Tab-separated table of C-alpha atoms and ligand atoms in Angstrom:
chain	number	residue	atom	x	y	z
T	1	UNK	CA	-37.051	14.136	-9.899
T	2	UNK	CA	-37.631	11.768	-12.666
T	3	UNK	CA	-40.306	12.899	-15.413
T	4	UNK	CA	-40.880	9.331	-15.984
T	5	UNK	CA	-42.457	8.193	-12.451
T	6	UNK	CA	-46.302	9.764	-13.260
T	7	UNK	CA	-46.105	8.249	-17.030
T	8	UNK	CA	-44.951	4.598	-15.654
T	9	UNK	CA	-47.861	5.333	-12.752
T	10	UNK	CA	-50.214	6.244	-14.573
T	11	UNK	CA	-49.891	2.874	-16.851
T	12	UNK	CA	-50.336	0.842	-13.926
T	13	UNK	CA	-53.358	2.743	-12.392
T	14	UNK	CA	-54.813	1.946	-16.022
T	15	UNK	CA	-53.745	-1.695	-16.287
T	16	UNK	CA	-55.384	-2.013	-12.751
T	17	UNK	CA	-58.575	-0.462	-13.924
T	18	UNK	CA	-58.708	-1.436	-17.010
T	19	UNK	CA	-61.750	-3.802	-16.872
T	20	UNK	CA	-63.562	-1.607	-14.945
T	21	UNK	CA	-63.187	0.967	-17.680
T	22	UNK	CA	-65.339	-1.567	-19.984
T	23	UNK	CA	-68.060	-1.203	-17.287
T	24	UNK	CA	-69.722	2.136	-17.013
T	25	UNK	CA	-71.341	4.270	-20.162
T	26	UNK	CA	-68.958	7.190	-19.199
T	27	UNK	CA	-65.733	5.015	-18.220
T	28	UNK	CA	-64.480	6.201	-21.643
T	29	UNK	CA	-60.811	5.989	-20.849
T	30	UNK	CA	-58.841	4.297	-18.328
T	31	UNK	CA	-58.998	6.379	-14.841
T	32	UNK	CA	-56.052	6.180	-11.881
T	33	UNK	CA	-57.330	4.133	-8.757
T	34	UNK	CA	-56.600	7.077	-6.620
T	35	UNK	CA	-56.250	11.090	-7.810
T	36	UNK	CA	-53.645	12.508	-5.437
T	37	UNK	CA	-54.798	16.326	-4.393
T	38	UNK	CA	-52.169	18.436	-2.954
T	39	UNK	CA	-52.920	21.059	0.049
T	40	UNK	CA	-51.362	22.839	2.542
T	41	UNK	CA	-53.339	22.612	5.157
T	42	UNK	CA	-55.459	19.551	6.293
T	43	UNK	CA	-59.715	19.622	7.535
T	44	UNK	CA	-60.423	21.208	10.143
T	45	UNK	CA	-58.651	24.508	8.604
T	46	UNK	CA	-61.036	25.863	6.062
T	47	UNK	CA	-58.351	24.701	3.302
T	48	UNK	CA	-58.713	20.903	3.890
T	49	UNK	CA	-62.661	21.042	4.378
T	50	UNK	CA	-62.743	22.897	1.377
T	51	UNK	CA	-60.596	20.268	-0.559
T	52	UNK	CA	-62.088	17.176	1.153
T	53	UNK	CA	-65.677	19.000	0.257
T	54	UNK	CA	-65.102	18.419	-3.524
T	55	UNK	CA	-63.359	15.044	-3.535
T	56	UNK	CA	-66.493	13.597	-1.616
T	57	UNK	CA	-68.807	15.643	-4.386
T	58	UNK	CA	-67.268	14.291	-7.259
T	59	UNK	CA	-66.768	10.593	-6.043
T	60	UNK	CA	-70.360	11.060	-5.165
T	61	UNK	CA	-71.467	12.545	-8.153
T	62	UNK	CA	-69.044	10.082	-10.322
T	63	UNK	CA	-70.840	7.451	-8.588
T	64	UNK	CA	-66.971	6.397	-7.191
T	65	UNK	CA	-65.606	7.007	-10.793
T	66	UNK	CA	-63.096	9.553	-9.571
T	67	UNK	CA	-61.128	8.855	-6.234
T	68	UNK	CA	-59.803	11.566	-5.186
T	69	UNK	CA	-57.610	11.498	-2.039
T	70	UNK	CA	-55.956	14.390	0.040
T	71	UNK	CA	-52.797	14.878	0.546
T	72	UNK	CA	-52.060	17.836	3.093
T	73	UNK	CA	-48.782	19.482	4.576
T	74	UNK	CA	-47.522	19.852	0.401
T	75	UNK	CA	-45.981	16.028	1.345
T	76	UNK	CA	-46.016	15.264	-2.351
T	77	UNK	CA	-43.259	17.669	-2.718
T	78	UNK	CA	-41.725	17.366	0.728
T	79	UNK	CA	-43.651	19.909	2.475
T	80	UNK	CA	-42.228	22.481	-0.080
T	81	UNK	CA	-44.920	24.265	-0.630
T	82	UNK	CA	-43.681	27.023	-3.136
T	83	UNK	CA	-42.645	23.829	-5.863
T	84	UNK	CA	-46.689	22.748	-5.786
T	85	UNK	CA	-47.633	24.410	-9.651
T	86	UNK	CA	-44.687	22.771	-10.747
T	87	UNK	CA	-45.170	19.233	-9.552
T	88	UNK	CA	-48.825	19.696	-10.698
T	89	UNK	CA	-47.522	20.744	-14.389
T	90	UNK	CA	-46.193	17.884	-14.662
T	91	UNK	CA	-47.949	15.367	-13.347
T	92	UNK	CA	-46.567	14.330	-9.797
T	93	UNK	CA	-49.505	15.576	-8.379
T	94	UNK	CA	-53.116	15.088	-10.316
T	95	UNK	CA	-55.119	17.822	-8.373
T	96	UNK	CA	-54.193	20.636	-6.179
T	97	UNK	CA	-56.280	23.147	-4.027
T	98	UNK	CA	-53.183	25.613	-3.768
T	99	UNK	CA	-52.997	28.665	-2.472
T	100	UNK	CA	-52.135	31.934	-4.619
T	101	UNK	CA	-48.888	32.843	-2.518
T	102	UNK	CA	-47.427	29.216	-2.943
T	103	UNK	CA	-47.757	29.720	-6.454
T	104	UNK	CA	-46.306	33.027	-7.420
T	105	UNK	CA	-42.911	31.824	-7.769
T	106	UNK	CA	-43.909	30.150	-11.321
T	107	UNK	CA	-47.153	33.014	-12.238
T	108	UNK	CA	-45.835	36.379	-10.522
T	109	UNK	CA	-49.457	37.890	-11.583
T	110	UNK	CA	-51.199	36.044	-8.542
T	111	UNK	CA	-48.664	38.297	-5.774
T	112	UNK	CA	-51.793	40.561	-6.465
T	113	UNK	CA	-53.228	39.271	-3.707
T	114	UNK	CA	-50.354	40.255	-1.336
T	115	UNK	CA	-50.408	43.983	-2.536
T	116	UNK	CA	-50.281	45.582	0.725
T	117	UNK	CA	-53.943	46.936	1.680
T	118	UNK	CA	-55.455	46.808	-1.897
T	119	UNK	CA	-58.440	44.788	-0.720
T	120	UNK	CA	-60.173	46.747	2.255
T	121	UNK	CA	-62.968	43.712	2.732
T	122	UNK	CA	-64.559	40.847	1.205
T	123	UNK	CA	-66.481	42.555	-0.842
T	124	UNK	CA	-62.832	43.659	-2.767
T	125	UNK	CA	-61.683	39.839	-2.689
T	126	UNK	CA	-64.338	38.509	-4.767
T	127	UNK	CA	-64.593	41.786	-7.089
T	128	UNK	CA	-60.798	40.365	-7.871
T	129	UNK	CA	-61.733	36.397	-7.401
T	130	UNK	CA	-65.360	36.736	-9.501
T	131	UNK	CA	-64.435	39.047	-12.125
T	132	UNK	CA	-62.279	39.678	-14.964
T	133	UNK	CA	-59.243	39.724	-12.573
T	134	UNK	CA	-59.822	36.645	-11.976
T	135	UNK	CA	-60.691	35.825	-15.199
T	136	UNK	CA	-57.404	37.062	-16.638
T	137	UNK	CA	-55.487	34.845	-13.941
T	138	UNK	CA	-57.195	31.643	-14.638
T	139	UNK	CA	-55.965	32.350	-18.575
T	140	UNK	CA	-52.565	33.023	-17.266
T	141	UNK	CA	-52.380	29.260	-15.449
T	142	UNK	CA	-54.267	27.675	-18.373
T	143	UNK	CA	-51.325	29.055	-20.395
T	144	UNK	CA	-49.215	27.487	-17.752
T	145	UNK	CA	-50.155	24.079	-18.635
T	146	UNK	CA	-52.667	23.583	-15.480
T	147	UNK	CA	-56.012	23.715	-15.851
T	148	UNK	CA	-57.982	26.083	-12.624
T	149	UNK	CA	-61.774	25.290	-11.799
T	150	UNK	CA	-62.460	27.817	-9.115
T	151	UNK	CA	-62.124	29.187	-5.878
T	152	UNK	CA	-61.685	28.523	-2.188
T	153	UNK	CA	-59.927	30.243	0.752
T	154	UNK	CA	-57.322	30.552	3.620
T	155	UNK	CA	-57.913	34.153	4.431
T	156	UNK	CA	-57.097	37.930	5.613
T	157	UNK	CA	-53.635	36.941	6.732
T	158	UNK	CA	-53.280	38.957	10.532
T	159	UNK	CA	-50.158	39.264	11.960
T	160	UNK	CA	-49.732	37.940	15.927
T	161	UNK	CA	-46.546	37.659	17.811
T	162	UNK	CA	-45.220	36.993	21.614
T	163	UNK	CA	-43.509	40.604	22.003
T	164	UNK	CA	-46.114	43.237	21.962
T	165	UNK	CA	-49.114	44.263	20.624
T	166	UNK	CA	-48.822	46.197	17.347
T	167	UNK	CA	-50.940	49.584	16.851
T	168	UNK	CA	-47.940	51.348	14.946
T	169	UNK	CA	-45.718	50.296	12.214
T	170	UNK	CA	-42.899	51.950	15.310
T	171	UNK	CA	-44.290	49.054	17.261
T	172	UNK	CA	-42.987	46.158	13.962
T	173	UNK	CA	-39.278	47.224	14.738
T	174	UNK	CA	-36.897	44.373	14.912
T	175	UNK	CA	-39.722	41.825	15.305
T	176	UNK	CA	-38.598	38.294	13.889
T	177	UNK	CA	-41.144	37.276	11.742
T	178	UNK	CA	-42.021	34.166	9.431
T	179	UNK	CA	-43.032	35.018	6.555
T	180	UNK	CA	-43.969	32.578	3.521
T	181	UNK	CA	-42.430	31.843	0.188
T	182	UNK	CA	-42.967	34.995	-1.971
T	183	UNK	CA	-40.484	37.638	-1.894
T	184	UNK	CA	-43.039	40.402	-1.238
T	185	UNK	CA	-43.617	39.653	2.035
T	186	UNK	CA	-40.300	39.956	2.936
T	187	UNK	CA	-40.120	43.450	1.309
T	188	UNK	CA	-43.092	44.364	3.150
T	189	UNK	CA	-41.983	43.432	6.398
T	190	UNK	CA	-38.725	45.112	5.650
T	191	UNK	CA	-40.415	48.243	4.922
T	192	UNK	CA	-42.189	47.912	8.550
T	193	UNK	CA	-38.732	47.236	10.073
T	194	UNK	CA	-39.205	44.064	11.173
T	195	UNK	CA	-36.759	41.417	10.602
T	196	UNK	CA	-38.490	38.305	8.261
T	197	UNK	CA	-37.098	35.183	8.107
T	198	UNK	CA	-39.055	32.843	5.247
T	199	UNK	CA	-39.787	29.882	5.974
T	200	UNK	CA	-42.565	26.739	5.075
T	201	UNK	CA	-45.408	26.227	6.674
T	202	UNK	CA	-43.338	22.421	7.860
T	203	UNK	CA	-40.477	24.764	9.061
T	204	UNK	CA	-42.822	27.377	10.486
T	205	UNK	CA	-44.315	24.956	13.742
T	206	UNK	CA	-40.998	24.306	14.969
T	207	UNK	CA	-40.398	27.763	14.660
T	208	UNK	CA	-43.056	29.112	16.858
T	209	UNK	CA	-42.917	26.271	19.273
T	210	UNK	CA	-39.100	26.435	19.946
T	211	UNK	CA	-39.307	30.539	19.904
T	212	UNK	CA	-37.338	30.800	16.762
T	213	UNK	CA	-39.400	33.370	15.580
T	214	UNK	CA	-41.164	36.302	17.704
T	215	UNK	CA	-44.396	35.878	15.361
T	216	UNK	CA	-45.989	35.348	12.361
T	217	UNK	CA	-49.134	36.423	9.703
T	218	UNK	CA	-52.098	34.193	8.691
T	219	UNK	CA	-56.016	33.850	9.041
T	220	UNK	CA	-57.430	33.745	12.059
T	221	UNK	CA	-59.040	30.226	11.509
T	222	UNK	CA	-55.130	28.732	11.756
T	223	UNK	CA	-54.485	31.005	14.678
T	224	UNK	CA	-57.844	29.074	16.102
T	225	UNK	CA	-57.433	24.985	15.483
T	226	UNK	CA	-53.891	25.452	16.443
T	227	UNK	CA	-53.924	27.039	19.329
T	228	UNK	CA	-51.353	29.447	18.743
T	229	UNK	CA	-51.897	31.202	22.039
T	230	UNK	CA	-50.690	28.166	23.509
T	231	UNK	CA	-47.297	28.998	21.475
T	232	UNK	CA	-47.211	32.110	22.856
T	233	UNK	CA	-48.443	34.231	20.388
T	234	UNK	CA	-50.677	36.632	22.836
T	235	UNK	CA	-50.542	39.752	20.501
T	236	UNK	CA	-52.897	39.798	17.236
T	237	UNK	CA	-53.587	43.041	14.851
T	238	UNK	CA	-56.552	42.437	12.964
T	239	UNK	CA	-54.837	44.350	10.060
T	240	UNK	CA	-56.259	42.160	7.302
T	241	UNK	CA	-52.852	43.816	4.878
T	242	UNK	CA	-53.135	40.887	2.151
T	243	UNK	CA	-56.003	37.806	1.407
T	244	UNK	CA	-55.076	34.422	0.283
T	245	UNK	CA	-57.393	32.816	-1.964
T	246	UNK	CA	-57.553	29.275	-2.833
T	247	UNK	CA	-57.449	27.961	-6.524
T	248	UNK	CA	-58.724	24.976	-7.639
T	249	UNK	CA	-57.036	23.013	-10.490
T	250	UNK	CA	-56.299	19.884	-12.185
T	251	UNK	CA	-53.234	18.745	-14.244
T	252	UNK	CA	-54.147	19.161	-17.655
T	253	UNK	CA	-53.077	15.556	-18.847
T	254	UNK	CA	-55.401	14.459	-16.088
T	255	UNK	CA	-58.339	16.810	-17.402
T	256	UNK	CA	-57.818	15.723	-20.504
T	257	UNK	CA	-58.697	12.141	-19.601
T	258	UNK	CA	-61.449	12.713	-17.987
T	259	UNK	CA	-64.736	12.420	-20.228
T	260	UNK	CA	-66.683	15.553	-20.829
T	261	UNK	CA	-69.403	14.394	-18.671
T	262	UNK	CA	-66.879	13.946	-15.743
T	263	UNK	CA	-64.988	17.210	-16.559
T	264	UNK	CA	-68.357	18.838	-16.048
T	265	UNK	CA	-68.627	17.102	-12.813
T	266	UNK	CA	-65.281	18.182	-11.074
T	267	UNK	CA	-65.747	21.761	-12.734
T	268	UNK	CA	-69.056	21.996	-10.666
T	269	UNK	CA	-67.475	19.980	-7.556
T	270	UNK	CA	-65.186	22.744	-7.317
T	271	UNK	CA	-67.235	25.687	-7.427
T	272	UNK	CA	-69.333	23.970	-5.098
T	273	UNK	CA	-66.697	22.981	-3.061
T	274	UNK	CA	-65.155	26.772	-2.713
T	275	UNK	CA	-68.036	28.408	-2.048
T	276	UNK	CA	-68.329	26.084	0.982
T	277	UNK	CA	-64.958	26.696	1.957
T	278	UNK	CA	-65.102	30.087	1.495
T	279	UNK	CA	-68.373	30.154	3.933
T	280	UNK	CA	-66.263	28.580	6.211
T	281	UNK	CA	-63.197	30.587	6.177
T	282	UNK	CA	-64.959	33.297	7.028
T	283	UNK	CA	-67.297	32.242	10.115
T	284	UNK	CA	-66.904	34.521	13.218
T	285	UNK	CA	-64.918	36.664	11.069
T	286	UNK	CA	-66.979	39.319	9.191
T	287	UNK	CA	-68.418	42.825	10.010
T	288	UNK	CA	-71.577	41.792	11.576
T	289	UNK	CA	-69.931	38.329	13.140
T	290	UNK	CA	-66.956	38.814	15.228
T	291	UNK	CA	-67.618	35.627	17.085
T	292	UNK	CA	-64.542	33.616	16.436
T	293	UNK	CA	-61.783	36.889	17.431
T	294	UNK	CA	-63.836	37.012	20.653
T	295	UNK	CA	-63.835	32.898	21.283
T	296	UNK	CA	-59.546	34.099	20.662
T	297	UNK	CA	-59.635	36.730	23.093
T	298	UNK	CA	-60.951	34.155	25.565
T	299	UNK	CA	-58.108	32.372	25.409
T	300	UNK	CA	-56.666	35.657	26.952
T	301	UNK	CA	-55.008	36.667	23.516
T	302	UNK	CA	-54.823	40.802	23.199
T	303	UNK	CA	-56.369	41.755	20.000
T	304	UNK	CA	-55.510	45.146	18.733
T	305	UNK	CA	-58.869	46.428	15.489
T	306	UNK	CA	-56.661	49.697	14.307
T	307	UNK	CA	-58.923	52.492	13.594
T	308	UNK	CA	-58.830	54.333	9.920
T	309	UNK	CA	-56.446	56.553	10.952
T	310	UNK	CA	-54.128	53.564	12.241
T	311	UNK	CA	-54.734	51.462	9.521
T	312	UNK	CA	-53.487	54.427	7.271
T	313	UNK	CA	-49.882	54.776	8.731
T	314	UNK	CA	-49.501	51.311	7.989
T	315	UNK	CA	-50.608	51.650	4.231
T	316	UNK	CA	-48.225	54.732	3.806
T	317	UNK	CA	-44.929	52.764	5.506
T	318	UNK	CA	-45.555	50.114	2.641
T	319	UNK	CA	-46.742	51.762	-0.819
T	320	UNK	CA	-43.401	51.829	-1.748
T	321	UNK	CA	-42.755	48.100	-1.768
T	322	UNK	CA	-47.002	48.626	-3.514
T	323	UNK	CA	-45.590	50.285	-6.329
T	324	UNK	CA	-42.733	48.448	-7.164
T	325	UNK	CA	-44.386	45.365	-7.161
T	326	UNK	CA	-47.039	46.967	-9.479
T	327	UNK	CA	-44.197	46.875	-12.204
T	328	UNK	CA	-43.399	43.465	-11.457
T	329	UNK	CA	-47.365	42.286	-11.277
T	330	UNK	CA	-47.739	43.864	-14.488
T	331	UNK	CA	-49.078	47.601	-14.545
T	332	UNK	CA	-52.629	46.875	-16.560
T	333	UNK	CA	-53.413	44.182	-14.198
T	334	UNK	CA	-52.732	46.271	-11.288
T	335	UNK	CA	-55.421	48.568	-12.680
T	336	UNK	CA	-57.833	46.005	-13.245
T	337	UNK	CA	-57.834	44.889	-10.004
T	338	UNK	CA	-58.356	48.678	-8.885
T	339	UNK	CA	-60.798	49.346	-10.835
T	340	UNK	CA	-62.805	46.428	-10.014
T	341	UNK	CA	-62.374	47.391	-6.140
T	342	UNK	CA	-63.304	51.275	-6.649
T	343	UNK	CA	-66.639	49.523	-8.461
T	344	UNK	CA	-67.413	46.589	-6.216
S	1	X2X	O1	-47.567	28.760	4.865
S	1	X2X	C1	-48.564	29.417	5.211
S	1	X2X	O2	-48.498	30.378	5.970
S	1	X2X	C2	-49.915	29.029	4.667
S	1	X2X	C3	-50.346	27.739	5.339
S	1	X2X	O3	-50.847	30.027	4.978
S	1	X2X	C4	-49.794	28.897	3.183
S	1	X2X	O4	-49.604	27.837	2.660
S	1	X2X	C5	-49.872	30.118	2.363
């Protein structure tokens, strides 16, 4: 792909906007017609809404300054999800809300997240998210030439299937599974005994529909508003193994030509934005709220909650593939993130 398309863009957003730039007191540079953001998934899921959420706060807030326009299913990189940090590095996409898993392949430090069973709850997500975890990863993508604002989210990924209901990681043997683009999950599923097959999110529908694949992990929201029961995926375990936060960023030429005023803006748009998001993402889905897995198990879906003791066979089958990936994380990190869960 040609490093020259966003350049020779970019100077014809600014020739068409150029006499609007005269206008306002904080138009101090030329601005694009249109910011292109970059999800996954599009609104309803919790993703999109949390996405759409900030571009309608900033062009609100920017009085219209800053257009900002989604662009779901990764289809400014061909629905390959996993090349999303790189295309926003370098300017074929402006904005992104990505998700941590899509971009591991260029920052290994955010497969953190997919550690096997190191967050037990919420409360352990944003101990990582809202402290100096998180602090430490939004360094680590500045240094990467993007610039992160905050924090939205997809989810405690659960794992469903058409096959049988899993209580036991016996019960994982030989099960097909999709799993998404960063190696660990394939390790992790390997030490379980299933048999993962990676695949994008574009590939994964298909995949489901057709049979392809006996199952599948991700939040419960996606299981929801697409009606995977209707796919045949009857058997859920509310394992909740690995979260997937959402990270809000912004190419860093982009940033950069914003005025401080407006930087301020979509900084605050974001955080706004996630905390939305994350509100929604997990509706019917807490401790005290169980109301969407029961609107599920309407649909006549079999959902298996494994007790302590269950939960605990699964944690032992996979710290192996847990401490090897602690090397590859980067030990003091790994630590961090411990110690922020043992003090949440
Ligand atoms: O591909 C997936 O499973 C999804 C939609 O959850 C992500 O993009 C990580």
């Amino acid at each position: 792909m040609s490093i020259f398309k966003p350049i020779a863009t970019l100077a014809a957003a600014a020739a068409l906007v150029a006499p609007l730039a005269l206008s306002g007191p904080a138009a101090a540079q030329a601005y694009k017609e249109e910011y292109r953001v970059s999800t996954v998934l599009p609104v309803p899921f919790p993703w999109g809404v949390a996405a759409q959420r900030w571009a309608d706060l900033v062009a609100e807030r920017t009085d219209g300054r800053i257009n900002m326009q989604l662009y779901p299913g990764a289809q400014l990189v061909q629905g390959e999800q996993t090349r999303e940090f790189t295309a926003l590095r370098r300017g074929i996409i402006d904005m992104a809300v990505g998700s941590t898993i899509n971009w591991s392949p260029q920052i290994p430090q955010l497969n953190i997240f997919a550690l096997p069973f190191l967050m037990p709850d919420y409360a352990a997500l944003d101990a990582l998210t809202q402290g100096p975890v998180g602090e430490r990863l939004f360094e680590i993508i500045e240094e990467n030439g993007v610039v992160p604002l905050g924090w939205a989210e997809n989810g405690f990924r659960e794992v469903t299937n058409s096959v049988r209901p899993i209580r036991t990681p016996a019960d994982m043997e030989g099960l097909k599974l999709r799993v998404v683009g960063s190696p660990i999950f394939n390790d992790v599923m390997t030490a379980l005994g299933a048999n993962p097959t990676q695949m994008s999110w574009a590939d994964a529908q298909p995949a489901l529909t057709t049979g392809a694949v006996d199952g599948q992990e991700n939040p419960l929201t996606i299981y929801y508003n697409l009606k995977m029961h209707e796919l045949g995926q009857t058997y859920i375990t509310q394992w909740g193994y690995v979260a997937d936060p959402l990270i809000f960023a912004v190419n860093r030429e982009v940033w950069e030509s914003f005025t401080e005023e407006d930087r301020e803006i979509v900084r605050q748009a974001a955080i706004d934005a996630g905390a939305h998001g994350i509100e929604v993402a997990r509706k019917g889905l807490t401790e005290d709220d169980q109301s969407l897995v029961q609107e599920i198990e309407g649909f006549g879906a079999t959902v298996v909650r494994l007790t302590d003791e269950g939960r605990a066979a699964f944690v032992e089958a996979t710290r192996p593939v847990y401490e090897a990936w602690r090397e590859r994380i980067g030990g003091d990190l790994v630590d961090l993130a411990e110690d922020s869960i043992a003090n949440r």
